[in-house]
Amino acid sequence: MTAVTPVTFDATDINQIATQEGRIAVFIDPEGRLDAGARRVNKLTKGALTRMIEGAKFGKSKAGDALVLAYPVGMAADAVDVVHLPRNASVIQARKAGASLAKVRGTADMLMLAAGLRRTAEIVFGLVMRDYGFEDHKSDPKERAGALRVMCSKPDEVGADAAPLLAIAEGAFMTRDLTNAPANVLTTTAFADQLVAMKDLGLKVEVLDEDALAKLGMRTLLSVGQGSDSPSSVVVMSWNGGTKDAPPLALVGKGVVFDTGGISLKPAAGMEDMTMDMGGAGVVAGVMRSLALRKAKANVVGLVGLVENMPSGNATRPGDVITSMKGVTVEVINTDAEGRLVLCDVMWYAQERFKPAAMVDLATLTGAIIIGLGHENAGVFSNNDDFCKAFMKAAEVEGEGAWRLPLGQGYDDLIKSRIADIKNTGGRAAGSVTAAQFLQRFVKEETPWIHLDIAGVASVKSETALAPAGATGWGVSALNRLVSDMFEKD
């Protein structure tokens, strides 16, 4: 897994500033006020910092932007990175400031002068989250960024605040690594092996193979993978950090390691991007890793259905009728609408076995959600207003875009089948909504449920606030906060 930037926290010692090599970061508010560390830098550079602050470039900068004072005379450092940040900065502004530092510092070690800052831990989080690169399959990988050392007045307190955030970053990095990985490397078996390895963190991990799934009646899930030589499985990860016997939150992820569309073959152009069709399962894995690392005081179970959707002589055909674990029969209209066939069995199994307090499923489910929401927001569907509001609040606080969309009988009517109980597509109109309606057929009335369609946000072509181009890790922060807000008890 891609390593998270090592971070240490020390008490402020301005006497070390002159001899510090690498890069030094200072923070200046819009009024240009200097704290003790910045004053020391300014003195060492004979007023160069003041001259930069008084210049037009700093005046035009926005909160969170970083400017570079290169080759500071009188110091051992290669550069001083000057961050424009209000003293009452928001969480989002602080994280942006950290991300700006990550982009300008390259591979050098960095000393962050953070005396008096209110949101030091959030700045560190932003820097670490942006300090990511997927180099696993390059013959000459780029050098990883160096260590980050934070000087502050209360290092123990700031370090304690940063620890759970660094756990979230590590979970997000796992999600990104999984989502970025090519399908010949991240096979269904390799994916399961990575999840089993998290037993070392205290998670309970169980792998249900094809024989076990057949005995359980998970025929819709098995129908998706039956055209592939890679075995299908369901991996169950349990974190029991809460009250004994308290019902868990269930997280369910779609893990299609590659999606050709099956017999309903996708066009060749862009099919290479379908390595990210396991993004929902990647988020579930990342959240479970974060919860274990920070020893969350909650009961959470993560279940992922791992399959590969391939055309072959044994593949499911359009027109086939499959019986789900619930007993609902499904007419397969399009084998490229396979994610809902994976999820419905796993969702039903999660409810039958764990009787969860609530359930969230995540999937790169529909192209239609990208048409509707672009790459700014995930689509949110829910049967419970209070549960949905809690998630939307968590996503907003974490800066992860999410937008709620409707459910209703009119949409449900679109997936009625002439020859089975339900069909797996409802046509072109409202494609994301009818996919959610399909999944709702497998949600028990007493289960608060959210469906997250993350097709537009799981992997993107250009950089985001806290990630380079590629896999974003969207959802790890928001779901971690949802767990903290709703399911953790003091």
Short mmCIF file of C-alpha atoms in Angstrom, two decimals, residues 31-463:
data_model
loop_
_atom_site.label_atom_id
_atom_site.label_comp_id
_atom_site.label_asym_id
_atom_site.label_seq_id
_atom_site.Cartn_x
_atom_site.Cartn_y
_atom_site.Cartn_z
CA GLU A 31 -3.42 41.21 7.59
CA GLY A 32 0.17 40.05 7.21
CA ARG A 33 0.72 39.36 10.92
CA LEU A 34 3.74 37.22 11.76
CA ASP A 35 3.92 34.69 14.56
CA ALA A 36 7.16 33.90 16.38
CA GLY A 37 8.37 31.42 13.78
CA ALA A 38 7.59 33.71 10.87
CA ARG A 39 9.31 36.62 12.61
CA ARG A 40 12.41 34.47 12.98
CA VAL A 41 12.31 33.56 9.27
CA ASN A 42 11.85 37.22 8.38
CA LYS A 43 14.85 38.23 10.47
CA LEU A 44 17.06 35.51 9.04
CA THR A 45 16.15 36.52 5.48
CA LYS A 46 16.64 40.23 6.21
CA GLY A 47 13.00 41.11 5.62
CA ALA A 48 12.41 38.99 2.52
CA LEU A 49 9.25 37.53 4.05
CA THR A 50 7.82 40.97 4.75
CA ARG A 51 8.58 42.10 1.20
CA MET A 52 6.77 39.05 -0.19
CA ILE A 53 3.73 39.70 1.99
CA GLU A 54 3.59 43.32 0.90
CA GLY A 55 3.81 42.34 -2.77
CA ALA A 56 0.92 42.09 -5.20
CA LYS A 57 1.15 38.30 -5.55
CA PHE A 58 0.36 37.67 -1.87
CA GLY A 59 -2.43 40.24 -2.01
CA LYS A 60 -4.08 38.39 -4.89
CA SER A 61 -3.74 34.97 -3.26
CA LYS A 62 -6.70 33.18 -1.68
CA ALA A 63 -7.06 31.42 1.66
CA GLY A 64 -5.14 28.17 1.47
CA ASP A 65 -2.78 29.23 -1.34
CA ALA A 66 0.97 28.69 -0.94
CA LEU A 67 3.67 30.98 -2.36
CA VAL A 68 7.35 30.04 -2.55
CA LEU A 69 10.26 32.14 -1.30
CA ALA A 70 13.10 30.35 -3.07
CA TYR A 71 16.73 30.24 -1.93
CA PRO A 72 16.22 32.18 1.33
CA VAL A 73 19.54 33.89 2.14
CA GLY A 74 20.67 33.35 5.72
CA MET A 75 19.00 29.93 6.08
CA ALA A 76 19.99 26.34 5.33
CA ALA A 77 16.55 25.62 3.85
CA ASP A 78 16.05 25.36 0.10
CA ALA A 79 12.83 27.37 0.23
CA VAL A 80 10.25 28.94 2.53
CA ASP A 81 6.65 28.14 1.62
CA VAL A 82 4.35 30.98 2.65
CA VAL A 83 0.72 29.99 3.15
CA HIS A 84 -2.09 32.52 3.11
CA LEU A 85 -4.41 31.38 5.91
CA PRO A 86 -6.81 33.31 8.16
CA ARG A 87 -6.43 32.68 11.87
CA ASN A 88 -10.09 31.62 12.00
CA ALA A 89 -9.73 29.36 8.95
CA SER A 90 -12.42 26.76 8.30
CA VAL A 91 -11.66 23.06 8.18
CA ILE A 92 -11.87 23.10 4.38
CA GLN A 93 -9.51 26.11 4.14
CA ALA A 94 -7.01 24.46 6.49
CA ARG A 95 -7.03 21.24 4.46
CA LYS A 96 -6.60 23.23 1.26
CA ALA A 97 -3.57 24.93 2.83
CA GLY A 98 -2.04 21.55 3.57
CA ALA A 99 -2.73 20.34 0.05
CA SER A 100 -1.10 23.48 -1.38
CA LEU A 101 2.04 22.73 0.64
CA ALA A 102 2.09 19.14 -0.64
CA LYS A 103 2.04 20.38 -4.23
CA VAL A 104 4.91 22.86 -3.84
CA ARG A 105 7.26 20.87 -1.62
CA GLY A 106 8.16 18.05 -3.99
CA THR A 107 10.13 15.31 -2.27
CA ALA A 108 11.92 17.42 0.34
CA ASP A 109 11.59 17.10 4.09
CA MET A 110 9.50 19.91 5.53
CA LEU A 111 9.43 21.80 8.82
CA MET A 112 6.01 23.36 9.45
CA LEU A 113 6.04 26.33 11.84
CA ALA A 114 2.58 26.10 13.34
CA ALA A 115 2.76 27.97 16.65
CA GLY A 116 -0.62 29.51 17.43
CA LEU A 117 -2.52 27.91 14.55
CA ARG A 118 -6.05 26.72 15.37
CA ARG A 119 -6.34 23.92 12.82
CA THR A 120 -2.86 22.45 12.64
CA ALA A 121 -4.11 18.85 12.54
CA GLU A 122 -6.39 19.65 9.60
CA ILE A 123 -3.49 21.28 7.73
CA VAL A 124 -1.43 18.14 8.29
CA PHE A 125 -4.34 16.02 7.04
CA GLY A 126 -4.65 18.06 3.84
CA LEU A 127 -0.92 17.78 3.19
CA VAL A 128 -0.84 14.03 3.76
CA MET A 129 -3.95 13.39 1.64
CA ARG A 130 -2.53 15.33 -1.32
CA ASP A 131 0.92 13.77 -0.91
CA TYR A 132 -0.08 10.68 -2.88
CA GLY A 133 1.10 9.09 -6.10
CA PHE A 134 0.40 5.69 -7.65
CA GLU A 135 3.76 4.49 -8.94
CA ASP A 136 3.45 0.74 -8.40
CA HIS A 137 3.72 -0.18 -12.07
CA LYS A 138 6.35 2.29 -13.30
CA SER A 139 9.86 1.06 -14.00
CA ASP A 140 11.32 4.29 -12.60
CA PRO A 141 8.94 5.41 -9.84
CA LYS A 142 9.18 8.92 -8.51
CA GLU A 143 10.83 9.47 -5.16
CA ARG A 144 8.34 9.69 -2.32
CA ALA A 145 7.99 12.93 -0.40
CA GLY A 146 10.07 13.26 2.74
CA ALA A 147 9.03 13.50 6.35
CA LEU A 148 6.93 16.28 7.83
CA ARG A 149 7.94 17.82 11.14
CA VAL A 150 5.47 20.10 12.87
CA MET A 151 6.63 22.66 15.43
CA CYS A 152 3.79 23.85 17.64
CA SER A 153 3.17 25.05 21.16
CA LYS A 154 1.23 21.92 22.22
CA PRO A 155 2.72 19.01 20.25
CA ASP A 156 1.08 16.24 22.29
CA GLU A 157 -2.37 17.78 21.89
CA VAL A 158 -1.94 18.44 18.17
CA GLY A 159 -0.52 14.96 17.65
CA ALA A 160 -3.54 13.44 19.39
CA ASP A 161 -5.87 15.50 17.17
CA ALA A 162 -3.99 14.43 14.05
CA ALA A 163 -3.85 10.69 14.82
CA PRO A 164 -7.43 9.81 13.77
CA LEU A 165 -7.07 12.00 10.68
CA LEU A 166 -3.92 10.14 9.66
CA ALA A 167 -5.88 6.90 10.10
CA ILE A 168 -8.47 8.27 7.67
CA ALA A 169 -5.69 9.17 5.25
CA GLU A 170 -4.32 5.64 5.41
CA GLY A 171 -7.77 4.24 4.69
CA ALA A 172 -8.20 6.65 1.77
CA PHE A 173 -4.82 5.62 0.39
CA MET A 174 -5.91 1.98 0.48
CA THR A 175 -9.06 2.91 -1.42
CA ARG A 176 -7.03 4.84 -4.00
CA ASP A 177 -4.50 2.04 -4.45
CA LEU A 178 -7.24 -0.53 -4.96
CA THR A 179 -9.16 1.68 -7.38
CA ASN A 180 -6.06 2.63 -9.38
CA ALA A 181 -4.79 -0.96 -9.68
CA PRO A 182 -5.05 -2.73 -13.07
CA ALA A 183 -7.35 -5.72 -13.28
CA ASN A 184 -4.60 -8.19 -14.14
CA VAL A 185 -3.01 -7.32 -10.78
CA LEU A 186 -6.12 -6.74 -8.65
CA THR A 187 -7.92 -9.96 -9.47
CA THR A 188 -10.82 -11.08 -7.30
CA THR A 189 -8.41 -13.36 -5.42
CA ALA A 190 -5.76 -10.66 -4.92
CA PHE A 191 -8.44 -8.24 -3.69
CA ALA A 192 -9.70 -10.76 -1.15
CA ASP A 193 -6.12 -11.44 0.00
CA GLN A 194 -5.55 -7.75 0.72
CA LEU A 195 -8.69 -7.65 2.84
CA VAL A 196 -7.74 -10.81 4.73
CA ALA A 197 -4.41 -9.17 5.57
CA MET A 198 -6.30 -6.56 7.61
CA LYS A 199 -6.79 -9.18 10.29
CA ASP A 200 -3.47 -7.82 11.57
CA LEU A 201 -5.30 -4.58 12.47
CA GLY A 202 -7.88 -6.39 14.61
CA LEU A 203 -10.58 -6.83 11.99
CA LYS A 204 -12.39 -10.13 11.74
CA VAL A 205 -12.29 -11.17 8.09
CA GLU A 206 -14.17 -14.03 6.46
CA VAL A 207 -14.14 -15.04 2.78
CA LEU A 208 -17.21 -16.79 1.36
CA ASP A 209 -16.21 -18.75 -1.75
CA GLU A 210 -18.43 -19.78 -4.66
CA ASP A 211 -19.58 -22.98 -2.97
CA ALA A 212 -20.63 -21.05 0.14
CA LEU A 213 -22.40 -18.43 -1.98
CA ALA A 214 -24.25 -21.12 -3.90
CA LYS A 215 -25.44 -22.71 -0.65
CA LEU A 216 -26.67 -19.31 0.53
CA GLY A 217 -28.54 -18.80 -2.73
CA MET A 218 -26.57 -15.78 -3.98
CA ARG A 219 -27.37 -16.61 -7.57
CA THR A 220 -27.59 -13.06 -8.89
CA LEU A 221 -24.07 -12.30 -7.68
CA LEU A 222 -22.75 -15.60 -9.05
CA SER A 223 -24.46 -14.95 -12.39
CA VAL A 224 -22.29 -11.86 -12.93
CA GLY A 225 -19.01 -13.68 -12.45
CA GLN A 226 -19.84 -16.98 -14.13
CA GLY A 227 -18.33 -15.92 -17.46
CA SER A 228 -14.92 -15.27 -15.88
CA ASP A 229 -12.11 -17.62 -14.91
CA SER A 230 -11.61 -15.52 -11.75
CA PRO A 231 -13.61 -16.89 -8.81
CA SER A 232 -16.34 -14.78 -7.26
CA SER A 233 -16.47 -14.25 -3.51
CA VAL A 234 -17.93 -12.17 -0.73
CA VAL A 235 -15.57 -10.83 1.91
CA VAL A 236 -16.99 -9.92 5.32
CA MET A 237 -14.98 -7.56 7.55
CA SER A 238 -16.17 -6.92 11.11
CA TRP A 239 -15.02 -4.25 13.54
CA ASN A 240 -16.50 -4.69 17.01
CA GLY A 241 -15.39 -1.63 18.96
CA GLY A 242 -18.77 -0.65 20.34
CA THR A 243 -21.17 -1.97 22.92
CA LYS A 244 -21.38 -5.75 22.94
CA ASP A 245 -24.34 -7.07 20.94
CA ALA A 246 -25.27 -3.58 19.66
CA PRO A 247 -26.42 -3.94 16.02
CA PRO A 248 -23.75 -2.75 13.59
CA LEU A 249 -23.76 -0.30 10.74
CA ALA A 250 -23.47 -2.35 7.54
CA LEU A 251 -21.39 -1.04 4.62
CA VAL A 252 -21.84 -2.93 1.36
CA GLY A 253 -19.59 -2.40 -1.67
CA LYS A 254 -19.71 -3.38 -5.33
CA GLY A 255 -16.42 -5.03 -6.24
CA VAL A 256 -16.44 -5.66 -10.00
CA VAL A 257 -12.69 -5.81 -10.59
CA PHE A 258 -13.23 -5.39 -14.33
CA ASP A 259 -16.43 -4.78 -16.25
CA THR A 260 -16.53 -5.60 -19.94
CA GLY A 261 -20.31 -5.40 -19.89
CA GLY A 262 -20.48 -9.16 -20.37
CA ILE A 263 -22.50 -10.32 -23.38
CA SER A 264 -23.90 -6.76 -23.60
CA LEU A 265 -20.35 -5.72 -24.43
CA LYS A 266 -19.25 -2.14 -23.77
CA PRO A 267 -17.70 -0.05 -26.58
CA ALA A 268 -13.92 -0.42 -26.76
CA ALA A 269 -13.25 3.29 -26.25
CA GLY A 270 -12.85 3.97 -22.55
CA MET A 271 -13.24 0.35 -21.46
CA GLU A 272 -9.79 0.56 -19.85
CA ASP A 273 -11.33 2.76 -17.16
CA MET A 274 -13.44 -0.16 -15.96
CA THR A 275 -10.64 -1.21 -13.65
CA MET A 276 -12.29 1.25 -11.25
CA ASP A 277 -15.64 -0.55 -11.21
CA MET A 278 -14.72 -2.01 -7.84
CA GLY A 279 -14.63 1.51 -6.37
CA GLY A 280 -17.50 0.89 -3.94
CA ALA A 281 -15.74 -2.12 -2.45
CA GLY A 282 -12.56 -0.05 -2.32
CA VAL A 283 -14.29 2.60 -0.20
CA VAL A 284 -15.69 -0.03 2.16
CA ALA A 285 -12.19 -1.49 2.57
CA GLY A 286 -10.71 1.94 3.26
CA VAL A 287 -13.34 2.83 5.83
CA MET A 288 -12.84 -0.46 7.66
CA ARG A 289 -9.07 0.11 7.70
CA SER A 290 -9.52 3.62 9.12
CA LEU A 291 -11.92 2.44 11.82
CA ALA A 292 -9.51 -0.30 12.91
CA LEU A 293 -6.50 2.02 12.92
CA ARG A 294 -8.21 4.62 15.09
CA LYS A 295 -9.89 1.99 17.30
CA ALA A 296 -13.38 3.30 16.64
CA LYS A 297 -15.87 2.78 19.44
CA ALA A 298 -18.54 1.40 17.14
CA ASN A 299 -19.70 -1.87 15.62
CA VAL A 300 -19.37 -1.81 11.83
CA VAL A 301 -19.46 -4.64 9.31
CA GLY A 302 -18.17 -4.21 5.77
CA LEU A 303 -19.23 -6.65 3.04
CA VAL A 304 -17.93 -6.60 -0.52
CA GLY A 305 -18.98 -8.72 -3.49
CA LEU A 306 -15.93 -9.46 -5.65
CA VAL A 307 -16.58 -10.55 -9.24
CA GLU A 308 -15.35 -10.03 -12.80
CA ASN A 309 -17.89 -9.44 -15.58
CA MET A 310 -16.62 -11.19 -18.72
CA PRO A 311 -18.22 -12.57 -21.91
CA SER A 312 -17.75 -16.28 -22.55
CA GLY A 313 -19.66 -19.39 -23.48
CA ASN A 314 -20.68 -19.66 -19.84
CA ALA A 315 -21.68 -16.03 -19.32
CA THR A 316 -25.17 -14.88 -18.35
CA ARG A 317 -27.25 -13.88 -21.39
CA PRO A 318 -29.74 -11.05 -21.85
CA GLY A 319 -33.14 -12.62 -21.28
CA ASP A 320 -31.98 -15.03 -18.58
CA VAL A 321 -34.02 -15.13 -15.36
CA ILE A 322 -32.07 -15.47 -12.11
CA THR A 323 -33.42 -16.12 -8.61
CA SER A 324 -31.85 -13.92 -5.93
CA MET A 325 -31.03 -14.91 -2.36
CA LYS A 326 -34.20 -13.13 -1.26
CA GLY A 327 -36.21 -15.30 -3.65
CA VAL A 328 -37.07 -12.42 -6.00
CA THR A 329 -36.65 -13.42 -9.64
CA VAL A 330 -34.74 -11.07 -11.93
CA GLU A 331 -34.97 -10.84 -15.72
CA VAL A 332 -31.59 -9.80 -17.06
CA ILE A 333 -32.23 -7.23 -19.78
CA ASN A 334 -28.65 -5.97 -20.02
CA THR A 335 -25.63 -7.82 -18.60
CA ASP A 336 -23.88 -4.44 -18.27
CA ALA A 337 -26.31 -3.57 -15.47
CA GLU A 338 -24.45 -6.06 -13.32
CA GLY A 339 -23.57 -4.07 -10.21
CA ARG A 340 -27.09 -4.16 -8.84
CA LEU A 341 -27.09 -7.95 -9.27
CA VAL A 342 -23.99 -8.15 -7.08
CA LEU A 343 -25.26 -5.72 -4.47
CA CYS A 344 -28.77 -7.09 -4.03
CA ASP A 345 -27.58 -10.48 -2.79
CA VAL A 346 -24.92 -9.02 -0.50
CA MET A 347 -27.36 -6.47 0.93
CA TRP A 348 -29.92 -9.19 1.67
CA TYR A 349 -27.25 -11.38 3.27
CA ALA A 350 -26.04 -8.45 5.41
CA GLN A 351 -29.55 -7.88 6.76
CA GLU A 352 -30.32 -11.54 7.33
CA ARG A 353 -27.07 -12.27 9.17
CA PHE A 354 -26.26 -9.05 11.03
CA LYS A 355 -29.64 -7.34 11.58
CA PRO A 356 -27.89 -3.98 11.11
CA ALA A 357 -28.94 -0.73 12.72
CA ALA A 358 -28.58 0.85 9.29
CA MET A 359 -27.04 0.03 5.92
CA VAL A 360 -25.10 1.99 3.29
CA ASP A 361 -24.23 0.55 -0.11
CA LEU A 362 -21.67 2.09 -2.44
CA ALA A 363 -21.17 1.41 -6.12
CA THR A 364 -19.84 2.86 -9.34
CA LEU A 365 -23.28 1.91 -10.54
CA THR A 366 -24.46 4.06 -13.44
CA GLY A 367 -23.09 6.30 -16.16
CA ALA A 368 -26.36 8.19 -15.83
CA ILE A 369 -25.22 9.67 -12.51
CA ILE A 370 -22.29 11.30 -14.30
CA ILE A 371 -24.67 12.83 -16.84
CA GLY A 372 -26.78 14.20 -14.00
CA LEU A 373 -24.17 15.29 -11.46
CA GLY A 374 -20.85 15.29 -13.29
CA HIS A 375 -17.78 14.64 -11.17
CA GLU A 376 -18.67 17.03 -8.34
CA ASN A 377 -21.20 14.97 -6.41
CA ALA A 378 -22.14 11.39 -5.68
CA GLY A 379 -25.77 10.48 -6.04
CA VAL A 380 -27.56 9.79 -2.75
CA PHE A 381 -30.77 7.77 -2.40
CA SER A 382 -32.42 6.82 0.87
CA ASN A 383 -35.53 5.42 2.50
CA ASN A 384 -34.95 7.32 5.76
CA ASP A 385 -34.78 11.11 6.01
CA ASP A 386 -32.98 11.30 9.36
CA PHE A 387 -30.30 8.82 8.35
CA CYS A 388 -29.84 10.57 5.02
CA LYS A 389 -29.56 14.00 6.67
CA ALA A 390 -26.86 12.65 8.98
CA PHE A 391 -24.85 11.42 6.02
CA MET A 392 -25.34 14.61 4.03
CA LYS A 393 -24.10 16.64 6.99
CA ALA A 394 -21.05 14.39 7.35
CA ALA A 395 -20.25 14.69 3.63
CA GLU A 396 -20.61 18.48 3.76
CA VAL A 397 -18.29 18.83 6.75
CA GLU A 398 -15.70 16.63 5.04
CA GLY A 399 -15.95 18.50 1.74
CA GLU A 400 -17.10 15.42 -0.18
CA GLY A 401 -19.80 16.35 -2.65
CA ALA A 402 -23.13 14.53 -2.38
CA TRP A 403 -26.61 15.26 -3.73
CA ARG A 404 -29.85 13.51 -2.81
CA LEU A 405 -32.09 12.24 -5.59
CA PRO A 406 -35.67 10.95 -5.42
CA LEU A 407 -37.23 7.52 -5.20
CA GLY A 408 -40.88 6.77 -5.97
CA GLN A 409 -43.47 4.37 -7.30
CA GLY A 410 -43.40 5.84 -10.79
CA TYR A 411 -39.72 4.95 -11.10
CA ASP A 412 -40.34 1.52 -9.58
CA ASP A 413 -42.94 0.79 -12.24
CA LEU A 414 -40.22 1.13 -14.89
CA ILE A 415 -38.47 -2.03 -13.69
CA LYS A 416 -41.51 -4.33 -13.77
CA SER A 417 -40.90 -7.46 -15.82
CA ARG A 418 -43.38 -9.41 -17.95
CA ILE A 419 -41.79 -12.78 -17.17
CA ALA A 420 -40.13 -12.28 -13.76
CA ASP A 421 -40.64 -10.29 -10.57
CA ILE A 422 -38.31 -7.51 -11.67
CA LYS A 423 -35.93 -6.65 -14.50
CA ASN A 424 -32.44 -5.26 -14.05
CA THR A 425 -32.87 -2.10 -16.13
CA GLY A 426 -35.66 0.37 -16.60
CA GLY A 427 -34.51 1.92 -19.84
CA ARG A 428 -32.61 5.12 -20.52
CA ALA A 429 -34.83 7.51 -18.56
CA ALA A 430 -33.80 8.11 -14.93
CA GLY A 431 -31.24 5.32 -15.11
CA SER A 432 -29.64 6.11 -11.76
CA VAL A 433 -33.03 6.26 -10.03
CA THR A 434 -34.30 2.97 -11.44
CA ALA A 435 -31.03 1.33 -10.37
CA ALA A 436 -31.66 2.60 -6.84
CA GLN A 437 -35.27 1.39 -7.03
CA PHE A 438 -33.98 -2.05 -7.94
CA LEU A 439 -31.76 -2.09 -4.84
CA GLN A 440 -34.57 -0.85 -2.61
CA ARG A 441 -36.49 -4.06 -3.42
CA PHE A 442 -33.82 -5.81 -1.31
CA VAL A 443 -33.99 -3.47 1.70
CA LYS A 444 -36.13 -4.56 4.61
CA GLU A 445 -38.74 -2.05 5.72
CA GLU A 446 -37.17 -1.68 9.17
CA THR A 447 -33.64 -0.99 7.83
CA PRO A 448 -32.59 2.65 7.39
CA TRP A 449 -30.70 2.59 4.08
CA ILE A 450 -28.60 4.84 1.86
CA HIS A 451 -27.44 4.03 -1.65
CA LEU A 452 -24.42 5.99 -2.91
CA ASP A 453 -23.79 6.00 -6.66
CA ILE A 454 -20.13 7.05 -6.85
CA ALA A 455 -19.49 6.50 -10.56
CA GLY A 456 -18.66 10.17 -11.05
CA VAL A 457 -16.46 10.71 -8.01
CA ALA A 458 -14.50 7.49 -7.44
CA SER A 459 -11.92 8.22 -10.14
CA VAL A 460 -11.52 11.44 -12.13
CA LYS A 461 -9.35 12.74 -14.96
CA SER A 462 -8.10 15.88 -13.22
CA GLU A 463 -6.89 16.64 -9.71
#
